[in-house]
Coordinates of C-alpha atoms in Angstrom, one line a residue:
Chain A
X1 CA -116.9 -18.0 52.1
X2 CA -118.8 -16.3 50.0
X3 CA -122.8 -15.7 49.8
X4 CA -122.7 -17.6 46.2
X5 CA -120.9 -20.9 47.5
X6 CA -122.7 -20.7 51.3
X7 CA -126.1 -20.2 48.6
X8 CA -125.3 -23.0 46.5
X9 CA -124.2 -25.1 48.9
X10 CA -127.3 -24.6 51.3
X11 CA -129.4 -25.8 48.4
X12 CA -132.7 -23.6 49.7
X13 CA -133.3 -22.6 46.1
X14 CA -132.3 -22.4 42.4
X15 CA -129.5 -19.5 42.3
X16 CA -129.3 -17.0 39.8
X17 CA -126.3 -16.0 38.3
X18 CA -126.2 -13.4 35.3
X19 CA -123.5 -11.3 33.1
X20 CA -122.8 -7.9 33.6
X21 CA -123.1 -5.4 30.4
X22 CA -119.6 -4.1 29.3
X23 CA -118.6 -0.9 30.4
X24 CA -116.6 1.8 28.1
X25 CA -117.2 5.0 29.9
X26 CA -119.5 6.8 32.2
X27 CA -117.6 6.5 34.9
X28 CA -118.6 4.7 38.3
X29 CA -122.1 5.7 37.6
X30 CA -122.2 3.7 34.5
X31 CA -121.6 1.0 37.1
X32 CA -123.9 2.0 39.6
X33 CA -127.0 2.1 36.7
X34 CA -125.8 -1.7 35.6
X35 CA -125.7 -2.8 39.3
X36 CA -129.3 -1.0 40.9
X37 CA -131.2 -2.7 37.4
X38 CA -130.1 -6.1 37.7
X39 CA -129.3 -6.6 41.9
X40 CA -133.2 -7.4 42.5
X41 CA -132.7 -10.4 40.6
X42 CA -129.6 -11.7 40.6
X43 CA -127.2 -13.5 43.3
X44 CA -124.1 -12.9 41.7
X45 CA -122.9 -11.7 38.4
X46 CA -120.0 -11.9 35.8
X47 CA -117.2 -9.5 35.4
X48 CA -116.5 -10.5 32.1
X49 CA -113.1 -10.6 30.5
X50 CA -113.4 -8.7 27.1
X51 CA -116.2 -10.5 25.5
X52 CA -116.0 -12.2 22.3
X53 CA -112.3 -10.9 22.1
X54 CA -113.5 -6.8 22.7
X55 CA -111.5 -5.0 24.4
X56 CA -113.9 -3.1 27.5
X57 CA -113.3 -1.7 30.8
X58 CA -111.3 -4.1 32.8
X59 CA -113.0 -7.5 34.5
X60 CA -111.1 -6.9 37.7
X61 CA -112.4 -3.1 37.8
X62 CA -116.0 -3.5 36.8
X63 CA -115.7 -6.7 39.7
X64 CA -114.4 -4.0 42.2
X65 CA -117.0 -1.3 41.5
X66 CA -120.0 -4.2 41.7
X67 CA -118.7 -4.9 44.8
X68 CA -118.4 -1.8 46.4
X69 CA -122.0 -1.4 45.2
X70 CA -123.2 -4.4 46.6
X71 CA -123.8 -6.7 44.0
X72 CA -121.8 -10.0 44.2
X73 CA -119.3 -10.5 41.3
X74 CA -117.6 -12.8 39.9
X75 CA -114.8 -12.6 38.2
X76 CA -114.4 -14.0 35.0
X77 CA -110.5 -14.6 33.8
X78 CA -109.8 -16.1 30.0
X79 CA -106.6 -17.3 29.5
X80 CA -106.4 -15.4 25.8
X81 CA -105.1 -12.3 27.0
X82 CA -102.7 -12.2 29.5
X83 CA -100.1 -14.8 30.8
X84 CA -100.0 -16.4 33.6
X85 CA -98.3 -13.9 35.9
X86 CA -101.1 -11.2 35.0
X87 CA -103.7 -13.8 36.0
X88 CA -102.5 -14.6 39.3
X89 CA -101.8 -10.9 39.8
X90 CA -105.4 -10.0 38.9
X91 CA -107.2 -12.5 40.6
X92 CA -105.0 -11.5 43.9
X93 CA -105.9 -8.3 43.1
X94 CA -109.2 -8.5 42.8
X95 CA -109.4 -10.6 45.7
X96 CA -107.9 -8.0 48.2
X97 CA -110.6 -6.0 47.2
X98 CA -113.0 -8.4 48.5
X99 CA -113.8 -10.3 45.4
X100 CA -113.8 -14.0 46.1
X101 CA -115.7 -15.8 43.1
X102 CA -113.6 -16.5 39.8
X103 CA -114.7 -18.5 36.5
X104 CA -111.7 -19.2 34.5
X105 CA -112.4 -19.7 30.9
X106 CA -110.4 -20.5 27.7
X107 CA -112.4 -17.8 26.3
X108 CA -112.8 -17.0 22.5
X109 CA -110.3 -16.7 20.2
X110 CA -109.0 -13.3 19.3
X111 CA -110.2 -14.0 15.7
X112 CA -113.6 -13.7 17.2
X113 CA -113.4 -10.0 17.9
X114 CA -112.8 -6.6 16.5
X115 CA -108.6 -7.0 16.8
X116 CA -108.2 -9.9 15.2
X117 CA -104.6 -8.9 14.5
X118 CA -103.8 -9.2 17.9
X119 CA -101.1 -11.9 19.7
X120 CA -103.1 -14.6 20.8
X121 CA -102.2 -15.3 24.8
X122 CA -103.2 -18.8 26.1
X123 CA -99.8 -19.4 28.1
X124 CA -102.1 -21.7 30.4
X125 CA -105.5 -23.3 29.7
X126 CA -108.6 -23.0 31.8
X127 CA -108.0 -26.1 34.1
X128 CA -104.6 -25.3 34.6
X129 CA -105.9 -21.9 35.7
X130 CA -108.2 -23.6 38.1
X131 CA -106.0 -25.5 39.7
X132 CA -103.3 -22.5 40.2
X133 CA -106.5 -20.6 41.1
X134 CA -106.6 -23.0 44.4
X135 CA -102.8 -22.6 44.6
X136 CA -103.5 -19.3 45.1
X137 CA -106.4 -20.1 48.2
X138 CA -104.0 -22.7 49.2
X139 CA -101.3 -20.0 50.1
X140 CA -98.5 -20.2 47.1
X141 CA -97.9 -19.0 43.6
X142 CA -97.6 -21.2 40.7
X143 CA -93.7 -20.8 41.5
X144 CA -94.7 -22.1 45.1
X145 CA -93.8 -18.6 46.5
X146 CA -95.5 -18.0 49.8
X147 CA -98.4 -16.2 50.5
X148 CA -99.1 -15.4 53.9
X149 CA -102.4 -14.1 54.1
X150 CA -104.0 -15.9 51.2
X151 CA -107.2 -14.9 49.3
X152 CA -110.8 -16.6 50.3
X153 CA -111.8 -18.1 46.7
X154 CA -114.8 -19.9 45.2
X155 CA -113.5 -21.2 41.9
X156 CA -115.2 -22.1 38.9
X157 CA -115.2 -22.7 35.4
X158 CA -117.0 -23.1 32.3
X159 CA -117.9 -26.1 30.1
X160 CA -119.4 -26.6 26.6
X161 CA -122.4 -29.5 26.7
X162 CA -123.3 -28.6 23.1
X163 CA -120.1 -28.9 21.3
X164 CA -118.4 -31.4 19.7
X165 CA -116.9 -34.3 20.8
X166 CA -120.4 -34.4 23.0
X167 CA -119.3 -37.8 24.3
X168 CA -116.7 -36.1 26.4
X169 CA -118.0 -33.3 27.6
X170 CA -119.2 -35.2 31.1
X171 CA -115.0 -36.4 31.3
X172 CA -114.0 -32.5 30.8
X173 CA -116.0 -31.5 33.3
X174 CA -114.8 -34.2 35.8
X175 CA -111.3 -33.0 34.7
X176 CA -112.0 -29.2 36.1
X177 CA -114.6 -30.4 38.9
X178 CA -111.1 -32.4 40.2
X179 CA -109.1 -29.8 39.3
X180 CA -110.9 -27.8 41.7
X181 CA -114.0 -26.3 40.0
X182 CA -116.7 -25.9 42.6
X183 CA -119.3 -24.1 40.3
X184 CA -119.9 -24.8 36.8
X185 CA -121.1 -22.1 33.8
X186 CA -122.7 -23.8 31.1
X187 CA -122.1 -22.7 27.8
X188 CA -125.4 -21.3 25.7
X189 CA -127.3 -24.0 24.3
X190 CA -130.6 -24.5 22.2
X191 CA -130.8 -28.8 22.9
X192 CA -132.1 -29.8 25.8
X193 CA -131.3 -33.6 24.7
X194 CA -127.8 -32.2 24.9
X195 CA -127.9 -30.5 28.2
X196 CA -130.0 -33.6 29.8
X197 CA -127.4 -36.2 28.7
X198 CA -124.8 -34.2 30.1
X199 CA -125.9 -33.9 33.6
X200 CA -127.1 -36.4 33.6
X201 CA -123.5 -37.9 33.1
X202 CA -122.4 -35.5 35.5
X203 CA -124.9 -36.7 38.4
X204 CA -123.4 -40.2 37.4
X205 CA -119.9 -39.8 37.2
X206 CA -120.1 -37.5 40.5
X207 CA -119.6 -33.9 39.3
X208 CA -122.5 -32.3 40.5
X209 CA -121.8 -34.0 44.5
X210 CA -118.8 -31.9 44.2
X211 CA -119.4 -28.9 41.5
X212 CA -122.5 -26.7 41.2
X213 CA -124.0 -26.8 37.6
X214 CA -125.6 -23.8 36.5
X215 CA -126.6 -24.3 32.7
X216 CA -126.8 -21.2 30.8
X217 CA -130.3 -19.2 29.1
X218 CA -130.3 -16.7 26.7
X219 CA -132.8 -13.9 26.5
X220 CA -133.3 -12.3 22.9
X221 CA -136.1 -11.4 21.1
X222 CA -135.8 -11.9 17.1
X223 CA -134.9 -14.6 14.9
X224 CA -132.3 -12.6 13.7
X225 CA -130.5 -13.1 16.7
X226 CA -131.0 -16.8 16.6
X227 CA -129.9 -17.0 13.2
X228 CA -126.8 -15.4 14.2
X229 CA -125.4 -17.4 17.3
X230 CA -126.1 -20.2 14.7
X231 CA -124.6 -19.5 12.2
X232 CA -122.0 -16.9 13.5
X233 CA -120.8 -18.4 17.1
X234 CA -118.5 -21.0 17.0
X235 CA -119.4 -23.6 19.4
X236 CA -123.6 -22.4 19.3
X237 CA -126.2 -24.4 17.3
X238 CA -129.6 -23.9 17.4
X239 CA -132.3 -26.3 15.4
X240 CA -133.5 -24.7 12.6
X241 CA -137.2 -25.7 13.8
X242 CA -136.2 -23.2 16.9
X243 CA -135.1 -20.3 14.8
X244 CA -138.1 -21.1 12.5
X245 CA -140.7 -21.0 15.6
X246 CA -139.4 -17.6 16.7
X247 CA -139.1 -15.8 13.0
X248 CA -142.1 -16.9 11.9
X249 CA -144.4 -15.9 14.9
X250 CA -145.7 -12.9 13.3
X251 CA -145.1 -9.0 13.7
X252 CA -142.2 -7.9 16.1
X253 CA -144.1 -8.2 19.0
X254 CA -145.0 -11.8 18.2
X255 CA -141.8 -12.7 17.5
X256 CA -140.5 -11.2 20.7
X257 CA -142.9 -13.0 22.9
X258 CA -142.6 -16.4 20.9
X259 CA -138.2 -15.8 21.3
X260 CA -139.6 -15.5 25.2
X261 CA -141.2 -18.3 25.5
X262 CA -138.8 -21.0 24.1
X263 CA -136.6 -18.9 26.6
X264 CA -138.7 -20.3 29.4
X265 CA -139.2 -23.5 27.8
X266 CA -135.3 -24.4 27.8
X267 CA -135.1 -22.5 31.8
X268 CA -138.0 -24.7 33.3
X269 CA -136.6 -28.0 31.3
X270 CA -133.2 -26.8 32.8
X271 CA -134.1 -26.6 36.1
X272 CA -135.8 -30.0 36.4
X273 CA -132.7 -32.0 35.4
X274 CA -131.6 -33.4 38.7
X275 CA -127.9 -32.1 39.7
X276 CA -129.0 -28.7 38.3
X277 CA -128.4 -26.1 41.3
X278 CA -129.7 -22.8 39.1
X279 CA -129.3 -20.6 35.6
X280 CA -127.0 -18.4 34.4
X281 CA -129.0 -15.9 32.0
X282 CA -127.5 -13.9 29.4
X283 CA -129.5 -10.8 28.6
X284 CA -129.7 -9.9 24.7
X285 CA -132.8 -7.9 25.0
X286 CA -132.2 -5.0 27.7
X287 CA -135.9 -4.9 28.2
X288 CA -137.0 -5.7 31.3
X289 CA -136.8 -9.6 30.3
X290 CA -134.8 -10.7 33.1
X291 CA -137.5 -9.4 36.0
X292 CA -140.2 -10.7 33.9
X293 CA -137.8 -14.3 33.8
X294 CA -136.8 -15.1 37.1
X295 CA -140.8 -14.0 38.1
X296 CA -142.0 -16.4 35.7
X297 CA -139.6 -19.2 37.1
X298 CA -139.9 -18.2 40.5
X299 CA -136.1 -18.3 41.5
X300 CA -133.3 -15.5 42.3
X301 CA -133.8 -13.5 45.2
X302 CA -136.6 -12.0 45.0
X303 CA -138.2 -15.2 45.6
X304 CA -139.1 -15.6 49.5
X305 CA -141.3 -18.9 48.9
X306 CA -138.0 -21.6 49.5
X307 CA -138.1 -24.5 47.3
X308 CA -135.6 -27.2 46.8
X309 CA -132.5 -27.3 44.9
X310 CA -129.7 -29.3 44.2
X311 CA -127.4 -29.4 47.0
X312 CA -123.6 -30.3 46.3
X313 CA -121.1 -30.7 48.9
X314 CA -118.6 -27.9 47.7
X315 CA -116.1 -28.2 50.3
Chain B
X1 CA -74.6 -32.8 19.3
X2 CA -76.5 -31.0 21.3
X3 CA -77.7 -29.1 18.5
X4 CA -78.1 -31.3 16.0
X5 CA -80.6 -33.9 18.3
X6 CA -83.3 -30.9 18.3
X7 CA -82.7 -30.6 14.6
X8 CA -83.0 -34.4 13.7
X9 CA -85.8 -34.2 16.3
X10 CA -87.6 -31.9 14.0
X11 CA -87.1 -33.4 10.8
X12 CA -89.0 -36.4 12.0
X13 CA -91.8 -35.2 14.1
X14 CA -92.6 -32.3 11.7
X15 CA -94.3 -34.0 8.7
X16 CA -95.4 -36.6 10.6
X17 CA -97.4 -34.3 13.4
X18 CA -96.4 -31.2 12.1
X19 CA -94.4 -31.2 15.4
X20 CA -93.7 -27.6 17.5
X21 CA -90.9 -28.4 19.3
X22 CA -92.2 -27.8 22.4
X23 CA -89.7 -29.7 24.1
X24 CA -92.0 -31.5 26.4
X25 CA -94.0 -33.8 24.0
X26 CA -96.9 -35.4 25.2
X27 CA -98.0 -37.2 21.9
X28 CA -98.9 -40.6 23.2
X29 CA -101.2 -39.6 25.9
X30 CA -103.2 -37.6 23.1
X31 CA -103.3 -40.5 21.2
X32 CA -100.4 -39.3 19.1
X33 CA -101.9 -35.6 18.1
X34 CA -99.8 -32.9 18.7
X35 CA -102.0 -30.6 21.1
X36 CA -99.6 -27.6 20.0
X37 CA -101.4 -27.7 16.5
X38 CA -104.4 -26.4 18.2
X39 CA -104.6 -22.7 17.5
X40 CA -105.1 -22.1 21.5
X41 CA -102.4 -24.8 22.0
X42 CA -104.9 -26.2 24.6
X43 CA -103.0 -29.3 26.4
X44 CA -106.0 -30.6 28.6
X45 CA -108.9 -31.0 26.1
X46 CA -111.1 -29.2 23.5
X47 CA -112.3 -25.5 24.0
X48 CA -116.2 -24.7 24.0
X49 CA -115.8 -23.2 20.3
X50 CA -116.0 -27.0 18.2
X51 CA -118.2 -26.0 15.6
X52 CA -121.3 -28.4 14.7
X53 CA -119.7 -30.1 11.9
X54 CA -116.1 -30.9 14.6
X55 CA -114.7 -27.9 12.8
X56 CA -112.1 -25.7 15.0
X57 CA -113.4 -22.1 16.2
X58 CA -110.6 -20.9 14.8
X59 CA -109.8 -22.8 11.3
X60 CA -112.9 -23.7 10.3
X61 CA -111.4 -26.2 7.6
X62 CA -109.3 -28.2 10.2
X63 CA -111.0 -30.9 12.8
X64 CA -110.6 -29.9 16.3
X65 CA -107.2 -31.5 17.3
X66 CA -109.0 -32.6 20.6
X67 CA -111.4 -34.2 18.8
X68 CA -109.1 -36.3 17.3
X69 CA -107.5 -36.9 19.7
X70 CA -110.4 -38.3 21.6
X71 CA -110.9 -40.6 18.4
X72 CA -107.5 -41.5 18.2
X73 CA -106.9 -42.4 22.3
X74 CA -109.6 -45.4 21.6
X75 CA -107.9 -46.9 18.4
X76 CA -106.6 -50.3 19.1
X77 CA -102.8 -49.7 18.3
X78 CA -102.9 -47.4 21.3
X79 CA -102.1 -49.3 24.3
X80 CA -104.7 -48.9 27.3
X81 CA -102.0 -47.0 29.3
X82 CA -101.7 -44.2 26.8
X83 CA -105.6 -44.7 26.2
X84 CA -106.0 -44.1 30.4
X85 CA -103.8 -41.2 29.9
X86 CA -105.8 -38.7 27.9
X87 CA -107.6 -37.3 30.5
X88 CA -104.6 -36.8 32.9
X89 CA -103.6 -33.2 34.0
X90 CA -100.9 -31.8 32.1
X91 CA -99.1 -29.1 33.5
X92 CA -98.5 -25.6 32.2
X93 CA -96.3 -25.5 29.5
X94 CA -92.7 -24.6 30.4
X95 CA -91.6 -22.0 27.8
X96 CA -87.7 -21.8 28.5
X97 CA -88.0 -25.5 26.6
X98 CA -89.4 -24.5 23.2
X99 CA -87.3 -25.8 19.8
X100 CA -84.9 -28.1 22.4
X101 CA -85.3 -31.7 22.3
X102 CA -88.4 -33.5 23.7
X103 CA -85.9 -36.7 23.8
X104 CA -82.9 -34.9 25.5
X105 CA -85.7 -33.6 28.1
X106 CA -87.3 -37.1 28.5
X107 CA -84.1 -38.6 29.2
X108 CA -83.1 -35.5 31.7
X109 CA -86.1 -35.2 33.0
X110 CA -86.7 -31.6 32.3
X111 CA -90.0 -32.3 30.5
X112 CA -91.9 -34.0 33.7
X113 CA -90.2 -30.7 36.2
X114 CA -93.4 -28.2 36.8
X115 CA -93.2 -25.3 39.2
X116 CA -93.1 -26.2 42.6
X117 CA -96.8 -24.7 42.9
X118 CA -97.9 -26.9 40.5
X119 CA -98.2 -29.6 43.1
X120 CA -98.6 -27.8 46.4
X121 CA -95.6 -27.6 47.3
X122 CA -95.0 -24.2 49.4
X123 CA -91.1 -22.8 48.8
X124 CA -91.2 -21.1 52.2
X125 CA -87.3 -19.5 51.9
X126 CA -88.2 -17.9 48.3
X127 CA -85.2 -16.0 47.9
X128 CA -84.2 -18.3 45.6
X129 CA -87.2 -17.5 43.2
X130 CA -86.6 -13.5 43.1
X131 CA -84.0 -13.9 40.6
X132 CA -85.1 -10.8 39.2
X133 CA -84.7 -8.5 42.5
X134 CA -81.2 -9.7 42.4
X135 CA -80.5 -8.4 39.3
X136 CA -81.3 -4.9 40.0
X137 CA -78.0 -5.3 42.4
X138 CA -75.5 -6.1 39.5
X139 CA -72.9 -3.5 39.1
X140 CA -72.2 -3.7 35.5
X141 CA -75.4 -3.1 33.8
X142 CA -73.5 -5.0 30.4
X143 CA -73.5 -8.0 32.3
X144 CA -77.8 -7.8 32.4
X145 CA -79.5 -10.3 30.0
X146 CA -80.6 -8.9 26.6
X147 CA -84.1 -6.6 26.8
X148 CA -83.9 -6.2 30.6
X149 CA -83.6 -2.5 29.9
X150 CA -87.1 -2.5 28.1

């Protein structure tokens, strides 16, 4: 299995899972930079699939070349771009290169990105992908073709607590934790009322016994930015009091540190939801955040003290 | 007949849930909204993009069609069965079924087939599923379906 499930499962401390900058060129040691500045704090990180519908250097590549580098990646699949033969074939793929952890995503639309004229994909959605996902670990195709050697896989997925109809977030997630989501990403969120009702919900309806939850943080550092996801993401919202706190802290510097600290704020309030097993961080600020994060929190690897975390029975 | 039903098919479903033709309609278990009216034509539930206001990430002006759905699985004219059935799996759409009829394939049982796979089921002699590697054998290349030259 791999070190992110045997980590999650063992429960010896919050895990730390981050995304990986797109790649356009540069070559392997484009890769190699990306990989050396973020393996001290990281366990594992996203290959992502064209983010936000841009077309970048491939998810099953850049989750090849981390690998080979020694970070653990995982890949991320959306189901906007390619059918459903080119996702089996890439997660295969990527898996005979060694590659074992996937997070299959919708993913955004293609009006989201800088090619809005192209065909929109979405033969399958994202639990259907999950479940052919296991297929796949399982030994058979979606056909039920045979595979004889098949693929060691940690599967996981993605789910929105912040997003409408909030009611049945919880009952999603239950739908891709029995579909055979081991791990959860949460999307980005600014309400931590949000986030606690729907682990809460989780913990009760018996997600997290079987499914990691790993809710998402965001690191940027101006208002600007805030104002932006707000009013510019589909699927983000952020209270204007939030945006307000940050903006109006002062010079650039002040605003900077004040973006930091409700960064923090929303990590530690994460992490002492019950059924929480770690963070995923998205980096907007590129620098030097991230160390200065999982420090602060005292999680990741480069943590020796142990401390507890939730422990889910993934298999 | 058999290409009138689709037809007739059509002119009912379309203006009252501006109906795809799928072929495999699974209107009463999303308490009667057509999930193929979602831009993303999503079967198993709403994306993460639902704006704030229940907007859809893609047309801003239209509700999320999973969120009505939701809304609609509770109303009290739904029986509990269909209510029950929202959160079922659905399985991957079959393609070779679009614009035939949803009632032909209820009644045939074409709508409820999913790939073996799809339930676990292993097809150990898979010669049966190369269809394409048998092509390439055919003789006459005129007898080849249309585009497999492309």
């Amino acid at each position: 299995m791999s070190r992110l499930s045997e980590l999650l499962a063992s429960g010896t401390r919050p895990v730390v899972t981050a995304e990986f900058p797109s790649i356009d060129g540069g070559g392997l040691a484009a890769v190699e930079r990306a990989v050396a500045d973020l393996k001290p704090y990281v366990d594992a990180v996203n290959a992502t699939d064209n983010p936000a519908a841009h077309a970048h250097a491939s998810n099953t590549s850049i989750a090849i070349a981390m690998h080979q580098f020694g970070l653990e990646p995982v890949l991320q699949v959306v189901c906007r771009d390619k059918n459903r033969l080119a996702m089996q074939a890439d997660i295969m793929g990527a898996a005979l290169h060694g590659v074992e952890n996937v997070a299959l995503l919708t993913g955004d639309d293609v009006t989201a990105g800088d090619e809005p004229e192209a065909r929109r994909v979405f033969d399958l959605d994202s639990i259907q992908m999950v479940k052919v996902a296991g297929g796949l670990a399982e030994g058979h195709y979606l056909s039920g073709r045979a595979i004889k050697e098949p693929p060691t896989l940690f599967i996981g997925a993605v789910e929105n607590p912040f997003a409408p109809p909030l009611g049945y977030r919880v009952e999603r997630a239950k739908k891709k934790a029995d579909a055979g989501a081991r791990f959860l990403q949460l999307q980005i969120g600014y309400h931590p009322d949000r986030l606690e009702d729907f682990v809460r919900g989780c913990v009760e309806m018996g997600v997290a016994e079987t499914t990691a939850l790993l809710p998402t943080i965001v690191l940027t550092k101006t208002g600007r930015a805030l104002s932006f996801m707000n009013d510019s993401v589909p699927g983000i919202s952020i209270p204007q009091a939030t945006i307000d706190r940050v903006a109006g802290a002062g010079d650039k510097e002040a605003v900077a540190e004040a973006s930091y600290e409700v960064t923090v704020e929303l990590a530690q309030h994460a992490l002492s939801l019950p059924g929480v097993s770690g963070l995923h961080i998205t980096d907007f600020r590129h620098d030097g955040s991230l160390a200065r994060l999982v420090e602060d929190l005292r999680i990741g690897p480069s943590q020796i003290k142990e401390q507890h975390a939730h422990r889910p029975q993934l298999v | 007949m058999k290409r009138l039903i689709p037809l007739f098919e059509h002119a009912v479903k379309k203006p009252v849930w501006d109906c795809r033709m799928c072929g495999q309609c699974v209107l009463h278990s999303t308490g009667m909204t057509c999930p193929m009216t979602c831009p993303k034509t999503l079967r198993n539930g709403p994306c993460g993009g639902v704006r704030e206001d229940g907007g859809c990430e893609v047309k801003p002006e239209m509700t999320c069609v999973w969120l009505k759905a939701e809304r609609r699985s509770h109303s009290p004219i739904n029986p509990g069965r269909w209510e029950a059935e929202l959160n079922h799996l659905r399985p991957p759409v079959n393609n070779q079924l679009k614009d035939t009829s949803s009632w032909i394939n209820l009644l045939s049982g074409a709508d409820r087939r999913a790939p073996a796979g799809w339930t676990g089921e292993i097809v150990e002699d898979s010669a049966d599923l190369l269809v394409g590697a048998a092509l390439v054998e055919i003789d006459d290349p005129s007898s080849l379906p249309e585009g497999f030259h492309s």
